[in-house]
Short mmCIF file of C-alpha atoms and ligand atoms in Angstrom, two decimals:
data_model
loop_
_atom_site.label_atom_id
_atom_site.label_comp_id
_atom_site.label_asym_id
_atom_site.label_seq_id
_atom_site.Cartn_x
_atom_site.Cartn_y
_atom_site.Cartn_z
CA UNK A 1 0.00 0.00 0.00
CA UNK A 2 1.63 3.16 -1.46
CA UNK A 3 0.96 6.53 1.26
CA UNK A 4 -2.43 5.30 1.65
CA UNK A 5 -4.25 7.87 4.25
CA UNK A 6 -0.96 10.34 3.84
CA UNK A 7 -3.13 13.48 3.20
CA UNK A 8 -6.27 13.57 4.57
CA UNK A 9 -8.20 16.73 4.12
CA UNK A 10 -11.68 16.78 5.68
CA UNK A 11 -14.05 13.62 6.11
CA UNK A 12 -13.50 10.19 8.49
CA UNK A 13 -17.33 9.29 8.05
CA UNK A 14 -19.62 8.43 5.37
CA UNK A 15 -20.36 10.92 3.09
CA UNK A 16 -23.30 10.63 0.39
CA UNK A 17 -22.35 10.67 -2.99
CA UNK A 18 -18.86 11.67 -3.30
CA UNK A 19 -17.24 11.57 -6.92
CA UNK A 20 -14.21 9.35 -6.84
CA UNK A 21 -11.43 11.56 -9.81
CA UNK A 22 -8.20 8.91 -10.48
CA UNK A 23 -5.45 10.79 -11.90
CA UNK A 24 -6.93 13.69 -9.68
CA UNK A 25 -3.59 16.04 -9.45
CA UNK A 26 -2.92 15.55 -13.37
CA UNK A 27 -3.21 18.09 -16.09
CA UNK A 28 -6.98 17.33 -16.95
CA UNK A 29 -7.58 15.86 -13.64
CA UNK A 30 -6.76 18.71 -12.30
CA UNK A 31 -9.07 21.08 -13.76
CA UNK A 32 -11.88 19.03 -13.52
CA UNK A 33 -11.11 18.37 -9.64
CA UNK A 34 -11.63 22.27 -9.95
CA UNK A 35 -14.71 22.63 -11.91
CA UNK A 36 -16.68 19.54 -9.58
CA UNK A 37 -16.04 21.08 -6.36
CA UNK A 38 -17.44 24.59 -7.54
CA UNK A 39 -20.16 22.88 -9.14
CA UNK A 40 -20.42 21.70 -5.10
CA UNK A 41 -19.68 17.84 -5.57
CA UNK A 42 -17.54 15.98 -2.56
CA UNK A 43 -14.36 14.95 -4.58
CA UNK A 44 -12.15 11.96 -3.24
CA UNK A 45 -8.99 12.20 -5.60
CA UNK A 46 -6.85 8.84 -5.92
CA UNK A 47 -3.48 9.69 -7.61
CA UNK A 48 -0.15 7.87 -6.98
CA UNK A 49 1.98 11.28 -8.39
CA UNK A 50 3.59 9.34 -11.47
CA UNK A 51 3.20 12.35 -13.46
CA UNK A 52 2.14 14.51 -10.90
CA UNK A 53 2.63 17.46 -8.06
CA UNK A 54 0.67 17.38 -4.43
CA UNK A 55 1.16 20.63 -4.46
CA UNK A 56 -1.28 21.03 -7.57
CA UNK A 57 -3.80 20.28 -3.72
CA UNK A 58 -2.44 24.34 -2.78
CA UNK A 59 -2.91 25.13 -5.93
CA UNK A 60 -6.92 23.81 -5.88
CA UNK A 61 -7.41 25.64 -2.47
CA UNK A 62 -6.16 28.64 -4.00
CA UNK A 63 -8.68 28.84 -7.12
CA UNK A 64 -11.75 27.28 -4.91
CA UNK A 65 -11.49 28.83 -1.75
CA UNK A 66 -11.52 27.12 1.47
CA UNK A 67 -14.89 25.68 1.91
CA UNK A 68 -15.15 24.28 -1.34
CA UNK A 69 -12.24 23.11 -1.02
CA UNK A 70 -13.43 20.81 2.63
CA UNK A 71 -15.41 18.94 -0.05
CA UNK A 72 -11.89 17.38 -1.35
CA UNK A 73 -9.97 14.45 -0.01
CA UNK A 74 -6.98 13.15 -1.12
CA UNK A 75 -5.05 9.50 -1.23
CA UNK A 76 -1.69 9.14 -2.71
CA UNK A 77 -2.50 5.50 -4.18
CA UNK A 78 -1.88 3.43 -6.94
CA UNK A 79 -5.00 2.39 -8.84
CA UNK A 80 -3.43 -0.72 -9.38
CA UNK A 81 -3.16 -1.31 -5.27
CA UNK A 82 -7.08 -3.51 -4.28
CA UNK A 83 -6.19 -3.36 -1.35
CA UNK A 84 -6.03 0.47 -0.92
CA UNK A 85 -8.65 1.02 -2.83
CA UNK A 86 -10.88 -1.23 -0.99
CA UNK A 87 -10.05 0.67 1.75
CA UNK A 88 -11.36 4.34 -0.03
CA UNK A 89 -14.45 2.89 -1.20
CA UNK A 90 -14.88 1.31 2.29
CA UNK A 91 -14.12 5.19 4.04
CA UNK A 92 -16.63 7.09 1.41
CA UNK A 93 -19.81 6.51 -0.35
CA UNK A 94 -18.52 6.90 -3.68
CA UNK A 95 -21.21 6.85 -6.22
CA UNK A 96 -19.34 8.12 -9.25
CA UNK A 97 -15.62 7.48 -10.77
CA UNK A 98 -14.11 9.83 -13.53
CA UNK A 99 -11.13 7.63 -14.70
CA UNK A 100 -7.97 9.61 -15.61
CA UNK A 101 -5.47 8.04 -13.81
CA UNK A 102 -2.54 6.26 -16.55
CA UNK A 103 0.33 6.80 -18.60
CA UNK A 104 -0.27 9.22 -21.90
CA UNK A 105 3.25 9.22 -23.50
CA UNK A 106 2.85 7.46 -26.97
CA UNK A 107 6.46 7.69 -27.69
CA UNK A 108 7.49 5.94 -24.27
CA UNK A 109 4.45 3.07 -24.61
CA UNK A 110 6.75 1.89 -27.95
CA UNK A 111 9.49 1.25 -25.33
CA UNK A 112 7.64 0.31 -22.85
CA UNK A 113 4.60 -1.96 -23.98
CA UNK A 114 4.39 -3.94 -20.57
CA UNK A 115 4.27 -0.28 -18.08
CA UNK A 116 1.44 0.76 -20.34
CA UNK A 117 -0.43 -2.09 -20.36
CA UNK A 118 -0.13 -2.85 -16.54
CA UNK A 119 -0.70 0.87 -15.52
CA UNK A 120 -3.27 1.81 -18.03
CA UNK A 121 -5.25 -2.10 -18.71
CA UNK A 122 -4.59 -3.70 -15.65
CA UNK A 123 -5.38 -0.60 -13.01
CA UNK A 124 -8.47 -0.14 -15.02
CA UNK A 125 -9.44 -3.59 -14.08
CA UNK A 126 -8.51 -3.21 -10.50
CA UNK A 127 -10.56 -0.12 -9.94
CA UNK A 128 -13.39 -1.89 -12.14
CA UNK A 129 -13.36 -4.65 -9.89
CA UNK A 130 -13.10 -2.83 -6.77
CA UNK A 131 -16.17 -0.57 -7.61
CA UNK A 132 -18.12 -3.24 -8.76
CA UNK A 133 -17.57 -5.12 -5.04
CA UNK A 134 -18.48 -1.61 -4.18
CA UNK A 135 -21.65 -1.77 -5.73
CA UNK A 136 -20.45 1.61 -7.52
CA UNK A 137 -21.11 0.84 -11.55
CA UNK A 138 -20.71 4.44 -12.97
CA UNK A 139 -17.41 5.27 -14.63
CA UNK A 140 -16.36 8.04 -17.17
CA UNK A 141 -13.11 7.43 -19.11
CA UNK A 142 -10.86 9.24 -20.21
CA UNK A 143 -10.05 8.05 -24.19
CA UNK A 144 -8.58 9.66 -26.96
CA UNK A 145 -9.38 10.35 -30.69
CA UNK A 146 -6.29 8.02 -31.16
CA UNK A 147 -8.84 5.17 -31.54
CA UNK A 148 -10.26 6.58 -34.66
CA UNK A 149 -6.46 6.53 -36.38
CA UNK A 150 -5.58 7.85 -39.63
CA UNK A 151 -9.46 9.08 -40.45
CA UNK A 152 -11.10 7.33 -44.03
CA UNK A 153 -13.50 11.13 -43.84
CA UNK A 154 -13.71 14.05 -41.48
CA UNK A 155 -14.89 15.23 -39.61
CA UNK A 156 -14.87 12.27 -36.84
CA UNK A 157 -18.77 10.98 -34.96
CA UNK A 158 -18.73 8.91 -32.81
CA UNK A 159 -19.97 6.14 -35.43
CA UNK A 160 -16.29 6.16 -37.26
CA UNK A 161 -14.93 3.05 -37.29
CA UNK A 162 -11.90 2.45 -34.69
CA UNK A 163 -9.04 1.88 -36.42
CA UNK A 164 -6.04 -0.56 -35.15
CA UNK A 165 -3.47 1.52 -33.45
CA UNK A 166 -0.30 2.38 -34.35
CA UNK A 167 1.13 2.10 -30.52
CA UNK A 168 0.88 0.74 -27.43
CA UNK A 169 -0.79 3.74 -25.70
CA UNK A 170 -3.36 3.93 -28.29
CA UNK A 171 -4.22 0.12 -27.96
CA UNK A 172 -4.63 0.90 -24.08
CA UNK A 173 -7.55 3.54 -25.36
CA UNK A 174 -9.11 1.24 -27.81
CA UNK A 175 -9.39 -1.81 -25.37
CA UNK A 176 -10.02 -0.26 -22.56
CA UNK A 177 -13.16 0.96 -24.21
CA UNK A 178 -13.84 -2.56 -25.10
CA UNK A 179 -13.22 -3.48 -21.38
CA UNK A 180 -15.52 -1.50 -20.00
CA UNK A 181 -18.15 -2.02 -22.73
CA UNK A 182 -17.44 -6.06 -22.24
CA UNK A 183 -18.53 -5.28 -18.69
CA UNK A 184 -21.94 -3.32 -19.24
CA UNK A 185 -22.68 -6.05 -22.06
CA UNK A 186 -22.08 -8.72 -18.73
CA UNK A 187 -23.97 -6.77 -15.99
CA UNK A 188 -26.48 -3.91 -17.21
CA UNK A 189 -26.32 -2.16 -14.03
CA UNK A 190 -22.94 -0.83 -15.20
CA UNK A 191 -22.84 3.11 -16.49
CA UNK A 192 -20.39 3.38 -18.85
CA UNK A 193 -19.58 7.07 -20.42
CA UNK A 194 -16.27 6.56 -23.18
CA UNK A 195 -15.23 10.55 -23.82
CA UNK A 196 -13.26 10.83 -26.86
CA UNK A 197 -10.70 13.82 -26.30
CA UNK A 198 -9.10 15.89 -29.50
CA UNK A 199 -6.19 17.54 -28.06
CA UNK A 200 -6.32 19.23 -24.85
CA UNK A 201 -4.31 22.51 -24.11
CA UNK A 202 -4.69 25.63 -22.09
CA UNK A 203 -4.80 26.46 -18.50
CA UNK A 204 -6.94 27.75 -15.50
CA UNK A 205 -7.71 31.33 -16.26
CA UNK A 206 -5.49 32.30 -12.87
CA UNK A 207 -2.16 30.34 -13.93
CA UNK A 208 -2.15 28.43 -11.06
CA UNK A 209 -2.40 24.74 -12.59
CA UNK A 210 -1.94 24.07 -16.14
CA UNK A 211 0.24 20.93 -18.09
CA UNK A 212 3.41 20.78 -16.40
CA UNK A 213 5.33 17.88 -18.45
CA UNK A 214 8.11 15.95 -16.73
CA UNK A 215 11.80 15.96 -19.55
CA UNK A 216 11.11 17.24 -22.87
CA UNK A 217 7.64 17.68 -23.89
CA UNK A 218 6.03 15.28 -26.47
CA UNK A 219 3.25 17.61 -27.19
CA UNK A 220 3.19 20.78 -29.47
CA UNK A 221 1.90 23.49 -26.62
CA UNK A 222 3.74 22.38 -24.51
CA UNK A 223 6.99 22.40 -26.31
CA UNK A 224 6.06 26.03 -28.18
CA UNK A 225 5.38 27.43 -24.31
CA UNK A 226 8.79 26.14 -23.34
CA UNK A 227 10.26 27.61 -26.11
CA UNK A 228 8.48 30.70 -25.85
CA UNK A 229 9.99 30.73 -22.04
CA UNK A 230 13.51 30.23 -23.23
CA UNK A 231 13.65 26.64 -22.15
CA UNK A 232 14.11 25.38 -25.51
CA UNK A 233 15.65 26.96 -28.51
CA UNK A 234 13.17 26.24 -31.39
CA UNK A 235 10.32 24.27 -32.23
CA UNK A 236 10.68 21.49 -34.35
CA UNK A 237 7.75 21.23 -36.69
CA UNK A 238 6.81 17.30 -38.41
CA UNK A 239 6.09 17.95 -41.13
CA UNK A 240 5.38 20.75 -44.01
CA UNK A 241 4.14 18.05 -47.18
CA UNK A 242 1.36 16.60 -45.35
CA UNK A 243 -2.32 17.35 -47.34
CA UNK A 244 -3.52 20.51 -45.46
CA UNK A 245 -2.89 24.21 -46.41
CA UNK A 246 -0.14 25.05 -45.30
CA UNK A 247 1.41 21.20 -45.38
CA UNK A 248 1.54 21.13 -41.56
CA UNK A 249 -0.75 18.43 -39.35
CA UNK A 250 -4.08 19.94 -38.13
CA UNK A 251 -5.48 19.07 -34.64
CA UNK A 252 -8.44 20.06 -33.01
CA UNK A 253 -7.03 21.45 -29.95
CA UNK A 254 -9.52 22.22 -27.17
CA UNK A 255 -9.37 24.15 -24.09
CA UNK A 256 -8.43 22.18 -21.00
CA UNK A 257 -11.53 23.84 -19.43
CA UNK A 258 -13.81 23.13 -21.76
CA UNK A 259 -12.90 19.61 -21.59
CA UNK A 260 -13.21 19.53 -17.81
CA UNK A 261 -16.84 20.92 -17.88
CA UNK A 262 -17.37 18.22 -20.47
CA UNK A 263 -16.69 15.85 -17.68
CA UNK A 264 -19.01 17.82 -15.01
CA UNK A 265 -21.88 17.73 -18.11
CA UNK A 266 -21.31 14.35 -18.42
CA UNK A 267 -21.44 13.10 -15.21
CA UNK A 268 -24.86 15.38 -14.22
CA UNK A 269 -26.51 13.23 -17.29
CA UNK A 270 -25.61 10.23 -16.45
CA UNK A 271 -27.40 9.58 -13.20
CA UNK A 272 -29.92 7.03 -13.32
CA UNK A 273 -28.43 6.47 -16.20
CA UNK A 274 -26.93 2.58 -17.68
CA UNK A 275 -25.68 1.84 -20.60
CA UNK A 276 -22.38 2.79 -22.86
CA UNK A 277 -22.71 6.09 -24.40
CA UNK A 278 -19.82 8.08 -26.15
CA UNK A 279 -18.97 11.29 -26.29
CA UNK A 280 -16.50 13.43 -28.59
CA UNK A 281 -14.81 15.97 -26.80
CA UNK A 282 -13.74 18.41 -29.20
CA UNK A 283 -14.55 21.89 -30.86
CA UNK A 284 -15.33 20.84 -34.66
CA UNK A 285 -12.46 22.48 -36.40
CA UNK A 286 -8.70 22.36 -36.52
CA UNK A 287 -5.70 24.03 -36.37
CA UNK A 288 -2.76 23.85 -38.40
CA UNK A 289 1.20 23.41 -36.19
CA UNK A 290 1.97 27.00 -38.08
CA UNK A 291 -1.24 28.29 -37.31
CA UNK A 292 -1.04 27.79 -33.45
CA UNK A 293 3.01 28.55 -33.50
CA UNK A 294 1.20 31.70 -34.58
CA UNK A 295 -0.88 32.26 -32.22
CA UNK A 296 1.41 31.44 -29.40
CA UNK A 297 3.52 34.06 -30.86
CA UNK A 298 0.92 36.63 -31.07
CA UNK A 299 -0.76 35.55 -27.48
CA UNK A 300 2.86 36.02 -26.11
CA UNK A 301 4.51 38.76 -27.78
CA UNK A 302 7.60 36.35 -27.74
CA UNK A 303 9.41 35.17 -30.64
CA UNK A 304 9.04 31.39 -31.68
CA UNK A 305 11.64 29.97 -33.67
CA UNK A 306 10.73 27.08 -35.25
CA UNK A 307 12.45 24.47 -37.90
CA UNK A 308 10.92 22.29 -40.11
CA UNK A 309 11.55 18.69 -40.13
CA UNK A 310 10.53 15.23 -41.04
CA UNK A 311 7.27 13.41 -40.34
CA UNK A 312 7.37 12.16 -36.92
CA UNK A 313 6.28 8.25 -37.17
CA UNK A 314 2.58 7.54 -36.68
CA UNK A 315 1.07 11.37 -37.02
CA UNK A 316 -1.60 11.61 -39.21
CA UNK A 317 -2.18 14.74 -41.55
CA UNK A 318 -5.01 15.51 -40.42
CA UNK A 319 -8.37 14.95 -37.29
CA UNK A 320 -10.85 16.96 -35.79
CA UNK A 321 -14.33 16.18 -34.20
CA UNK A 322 -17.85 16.07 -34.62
CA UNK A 323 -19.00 17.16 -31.74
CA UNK A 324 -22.78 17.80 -31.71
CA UNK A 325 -23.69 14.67 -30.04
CA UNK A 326 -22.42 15.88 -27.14
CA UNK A 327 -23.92 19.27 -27.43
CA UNK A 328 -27.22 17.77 -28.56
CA UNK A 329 -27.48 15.04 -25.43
CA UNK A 330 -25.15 16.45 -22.57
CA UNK A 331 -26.29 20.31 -23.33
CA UNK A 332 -22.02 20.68 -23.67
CA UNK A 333 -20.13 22.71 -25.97
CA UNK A 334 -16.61 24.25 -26.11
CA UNK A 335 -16.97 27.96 -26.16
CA UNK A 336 -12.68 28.89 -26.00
CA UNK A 337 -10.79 29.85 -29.01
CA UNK A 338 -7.50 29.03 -29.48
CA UNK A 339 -6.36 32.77 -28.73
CA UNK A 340 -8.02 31.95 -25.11
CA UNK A 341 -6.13 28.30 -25.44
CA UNK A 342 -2.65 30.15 -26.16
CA UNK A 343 -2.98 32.82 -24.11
CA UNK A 344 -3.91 31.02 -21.11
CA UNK A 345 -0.38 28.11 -21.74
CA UNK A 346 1.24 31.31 -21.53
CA UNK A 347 0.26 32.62 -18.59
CA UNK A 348 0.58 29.18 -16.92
CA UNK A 349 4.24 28.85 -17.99
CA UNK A 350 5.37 32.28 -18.02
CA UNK A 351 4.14 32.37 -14.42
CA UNK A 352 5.93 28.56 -13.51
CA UNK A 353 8.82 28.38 -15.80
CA UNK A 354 10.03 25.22 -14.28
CA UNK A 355 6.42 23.76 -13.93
CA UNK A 356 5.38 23.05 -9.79
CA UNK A 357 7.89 21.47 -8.50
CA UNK A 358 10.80 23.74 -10.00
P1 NAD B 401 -1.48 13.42 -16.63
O1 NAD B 401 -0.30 12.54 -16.74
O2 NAD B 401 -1.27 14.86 -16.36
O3 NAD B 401 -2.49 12.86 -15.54
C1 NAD B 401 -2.59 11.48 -15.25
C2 NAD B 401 -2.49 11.32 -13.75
O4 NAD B 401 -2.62 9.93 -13.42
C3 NAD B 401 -1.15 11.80 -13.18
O5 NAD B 401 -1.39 12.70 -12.10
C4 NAD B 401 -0.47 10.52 -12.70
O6 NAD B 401 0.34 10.74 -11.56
C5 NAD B 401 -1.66 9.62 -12.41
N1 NAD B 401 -1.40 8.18 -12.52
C6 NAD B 401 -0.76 7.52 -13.51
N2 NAD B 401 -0.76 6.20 -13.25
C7 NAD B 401 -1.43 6.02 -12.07
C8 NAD B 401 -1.74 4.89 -11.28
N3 NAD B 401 -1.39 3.67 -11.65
N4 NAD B 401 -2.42 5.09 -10.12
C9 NAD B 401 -2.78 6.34 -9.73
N5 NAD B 401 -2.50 7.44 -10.43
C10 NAD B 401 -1.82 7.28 -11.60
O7 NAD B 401 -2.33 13.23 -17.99
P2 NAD B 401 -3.57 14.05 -18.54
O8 NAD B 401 -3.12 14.78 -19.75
O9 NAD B 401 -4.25 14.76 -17.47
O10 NAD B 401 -4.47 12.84 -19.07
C11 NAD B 401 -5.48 12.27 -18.27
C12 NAD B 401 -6.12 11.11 -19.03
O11 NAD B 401 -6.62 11.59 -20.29
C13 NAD B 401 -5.14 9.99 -19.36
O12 NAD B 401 -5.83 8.76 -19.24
C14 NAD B 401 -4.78 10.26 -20.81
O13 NAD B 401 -4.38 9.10 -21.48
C15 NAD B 401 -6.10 10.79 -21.34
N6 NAD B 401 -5.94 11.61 -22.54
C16 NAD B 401 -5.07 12.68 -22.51
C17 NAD B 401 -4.88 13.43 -23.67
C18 NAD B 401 -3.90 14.58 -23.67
O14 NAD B 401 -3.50 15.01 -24.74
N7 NAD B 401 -3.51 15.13 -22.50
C19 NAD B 401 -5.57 13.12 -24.85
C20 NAD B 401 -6.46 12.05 -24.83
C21 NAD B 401 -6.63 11.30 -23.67
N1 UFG B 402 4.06 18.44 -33.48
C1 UFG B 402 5.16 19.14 -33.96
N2 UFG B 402 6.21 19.31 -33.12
C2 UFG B 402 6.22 18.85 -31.83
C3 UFG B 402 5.09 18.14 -31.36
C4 UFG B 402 4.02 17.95 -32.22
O1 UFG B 402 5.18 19.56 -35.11
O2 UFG B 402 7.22 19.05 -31.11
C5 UFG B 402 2.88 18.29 -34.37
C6 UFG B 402 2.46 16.87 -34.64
O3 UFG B 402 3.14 16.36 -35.76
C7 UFG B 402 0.95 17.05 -34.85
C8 UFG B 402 0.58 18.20 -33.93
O4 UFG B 402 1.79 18.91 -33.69
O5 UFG B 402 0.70 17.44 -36.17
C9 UFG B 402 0.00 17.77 -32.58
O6 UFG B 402 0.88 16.85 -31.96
P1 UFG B 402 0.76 16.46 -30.41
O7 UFG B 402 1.88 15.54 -30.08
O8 UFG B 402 0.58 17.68 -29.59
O9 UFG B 402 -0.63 15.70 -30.37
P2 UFG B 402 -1.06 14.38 -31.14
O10 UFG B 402 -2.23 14.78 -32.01
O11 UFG B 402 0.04 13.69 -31.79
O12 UFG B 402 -1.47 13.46 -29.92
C10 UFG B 402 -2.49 13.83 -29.03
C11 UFG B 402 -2.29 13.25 -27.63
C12 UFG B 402 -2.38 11.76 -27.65
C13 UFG B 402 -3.62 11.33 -28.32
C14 UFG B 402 -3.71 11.95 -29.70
C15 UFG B 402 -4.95 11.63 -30.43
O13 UFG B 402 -1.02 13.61 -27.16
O14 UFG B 402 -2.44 11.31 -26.32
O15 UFG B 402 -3.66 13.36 -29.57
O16 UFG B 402 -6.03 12.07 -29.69
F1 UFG B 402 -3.62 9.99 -28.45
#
């Protein structure tokens, strides 16, 4: 048992209908932790700091304020640890999990199948099994428009076919979902919401939590906001002879905000609910690398240098979402633009150069 009980901020008795968040302290975690407790839900965060910070907790406090934040408790614990989590759904009457908790780097998953699959497959089981000897059958999962691969016609529902992925981390997505649909389809008591993310960026409005990437950033924002900070000396752009415009990949980046009231929306719908339902979490239109270099650039008054160079294995040219199922059922849209996206990285990492625990 990993620091089970180490930080305990409020309850010792039963409370009714907490929200259990794995992967709490994390980047989306994080500002959906935020979102929930102003919305006035009891959150019980279970994060084992992998790829994390406690002191994103301070951080919390600071943007919710002191009551709201009594509604939060917090366990560092492994989702892969039974035991421990036997023991938090023993201490709370958790009625709803929101499933971030696992490891996102696609580059590192090629290296390391067997980490991904244990943390990502294998904790999902544990915490499935655990809530179901709970008697808690509502989960919302986190998954990624990596399952739809390199796209036949854009843009994406959520009736385009799954494709086979190209790495380990995107197999994690794409059976995970069939996990958890294998377990509604064996006990219909089970809620199952699958949320397809684009590609996340942005920060909290105040610059207090935002992405805060451990060694050199995989991701575009992050790497441009380094650079921007003087961290790194250019950007290194995959690509300019892909299909688009301007020959550079297009994304359909969405505003880490957005994407945590998508999880808020999601889980107010859901109860009473069962079934599997899936959701695209995305705006409906992309950006090009150049175009949000651009941005950044603009958003930051800080030059970007940037390089071209070859494809980086497995990109695709070219995705972005459909995303009025989610607007037409869970009453959810994304309202940022990527000027709000940029400008609020930039703020985040101009205000934490070295990230939290710098
Ligand atoms: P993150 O790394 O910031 O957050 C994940 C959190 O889970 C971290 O705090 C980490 O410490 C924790 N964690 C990892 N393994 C754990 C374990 N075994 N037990 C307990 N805690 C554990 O990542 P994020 O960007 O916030 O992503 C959250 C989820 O969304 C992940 O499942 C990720 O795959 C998925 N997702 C992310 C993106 C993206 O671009 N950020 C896109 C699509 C899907
Ligand atoms: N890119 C660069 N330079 C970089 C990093 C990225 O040019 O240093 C380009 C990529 O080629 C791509 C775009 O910027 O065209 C976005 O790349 P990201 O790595 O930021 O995002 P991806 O679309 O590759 O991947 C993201 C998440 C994955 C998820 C996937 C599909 O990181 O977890 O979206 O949803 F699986």
């Amino acid at each position: 048992m990993m620091g089970l009980f180490k930080r305990i901020f409020s309850r010792t008795k039963k409370i009714q209908g907490e929200v259990l968040v794995t992967g709490g302290t994390g980047f989306i975690g994080s500002h959906t932790v935020v979102d929930l407790l102003e919305s006035g839900f009891s959150v019980v965060i279970v994060d084992n700091l992998e790829n994390s910070s406690e002191k994103v907790l301070d951080r919390i406090e600071e943007i919710v304020g002191e009551k709201a934040f009594e509604k939060l408790t917090f366990y560092e614990a492994d989702i892969r640890d039974e035991e421990a989590l036997t023991s938090i759904f023993d201490a709370h009457d958790i009625k709803n999990v929101i499933h971030f908790a696992g490891l996102k780097a696609v580059g590192e998953s090629v290296e390391k199948p067997l980490e991904y699959y244990d943390n990502n497959i294998a904790g999902t089981c544990t915490l499935c099994k655990v809530m179901g000897n709970a008697g808690c059958k509502s989960i919302i999962f986190s998954s990624s428009s990596t399952v739809y691969g390199d796209p036949d016609t854009l843009p994406l529902t959520e009736e385009s076919p799954k494709k086979p992925a190209t790495n380990p981390y995107g197999w994690t997505k794409w059976m995970i979902e069939q996990i958890l649909t294998d377990l509604y389809t064996a006990d219909p008591e089970w809620d199952v919401v699958l949320l397809r993310y684009f590609n996340p960026i942005g920060a909290h409005v105040s610059g207090l939590i935002g992405e805060d990437p451990k060694g050199i950033p995989n991701n575009l924002v992050p790497y441009i906001a380094q650079t921007a900070v003087g961290k790194r000396d250019k950007v290194h752009v995959f690509g300019d002879d892909y299909a688009t415009p301007d020959g550079t990949g297009i994304r359909d980046y969405i505003h880490v905000v957005d994407l945590a009231a998508g999880h808020v929306a999601a889980l107010q719908w859901m109860q009473g609910h069962t079934g599997v339902e899936i959701f695209n979490l995305g705006t409906g239109s992309g950006s090009s690398v150049l175009e949000v270099i651009k941005a950044f650039q603009t958003a930051s008054g800080q030059e970007i240098p940037y390089v071209i160079e070859e494809r980086r294995a497995g990109d695709i040219a070219q995705n972005f979402a459909d995303a009025t199922k989610a607007e037409k059922i869970l009453g959810w849209k994304a309202e940022k633009t990527l000027e709000d996206m940029v400008r609020d990285s930039w703020n985040w990492q101009s205000k934490n150069p070295e990230g939290l625990e710098g």
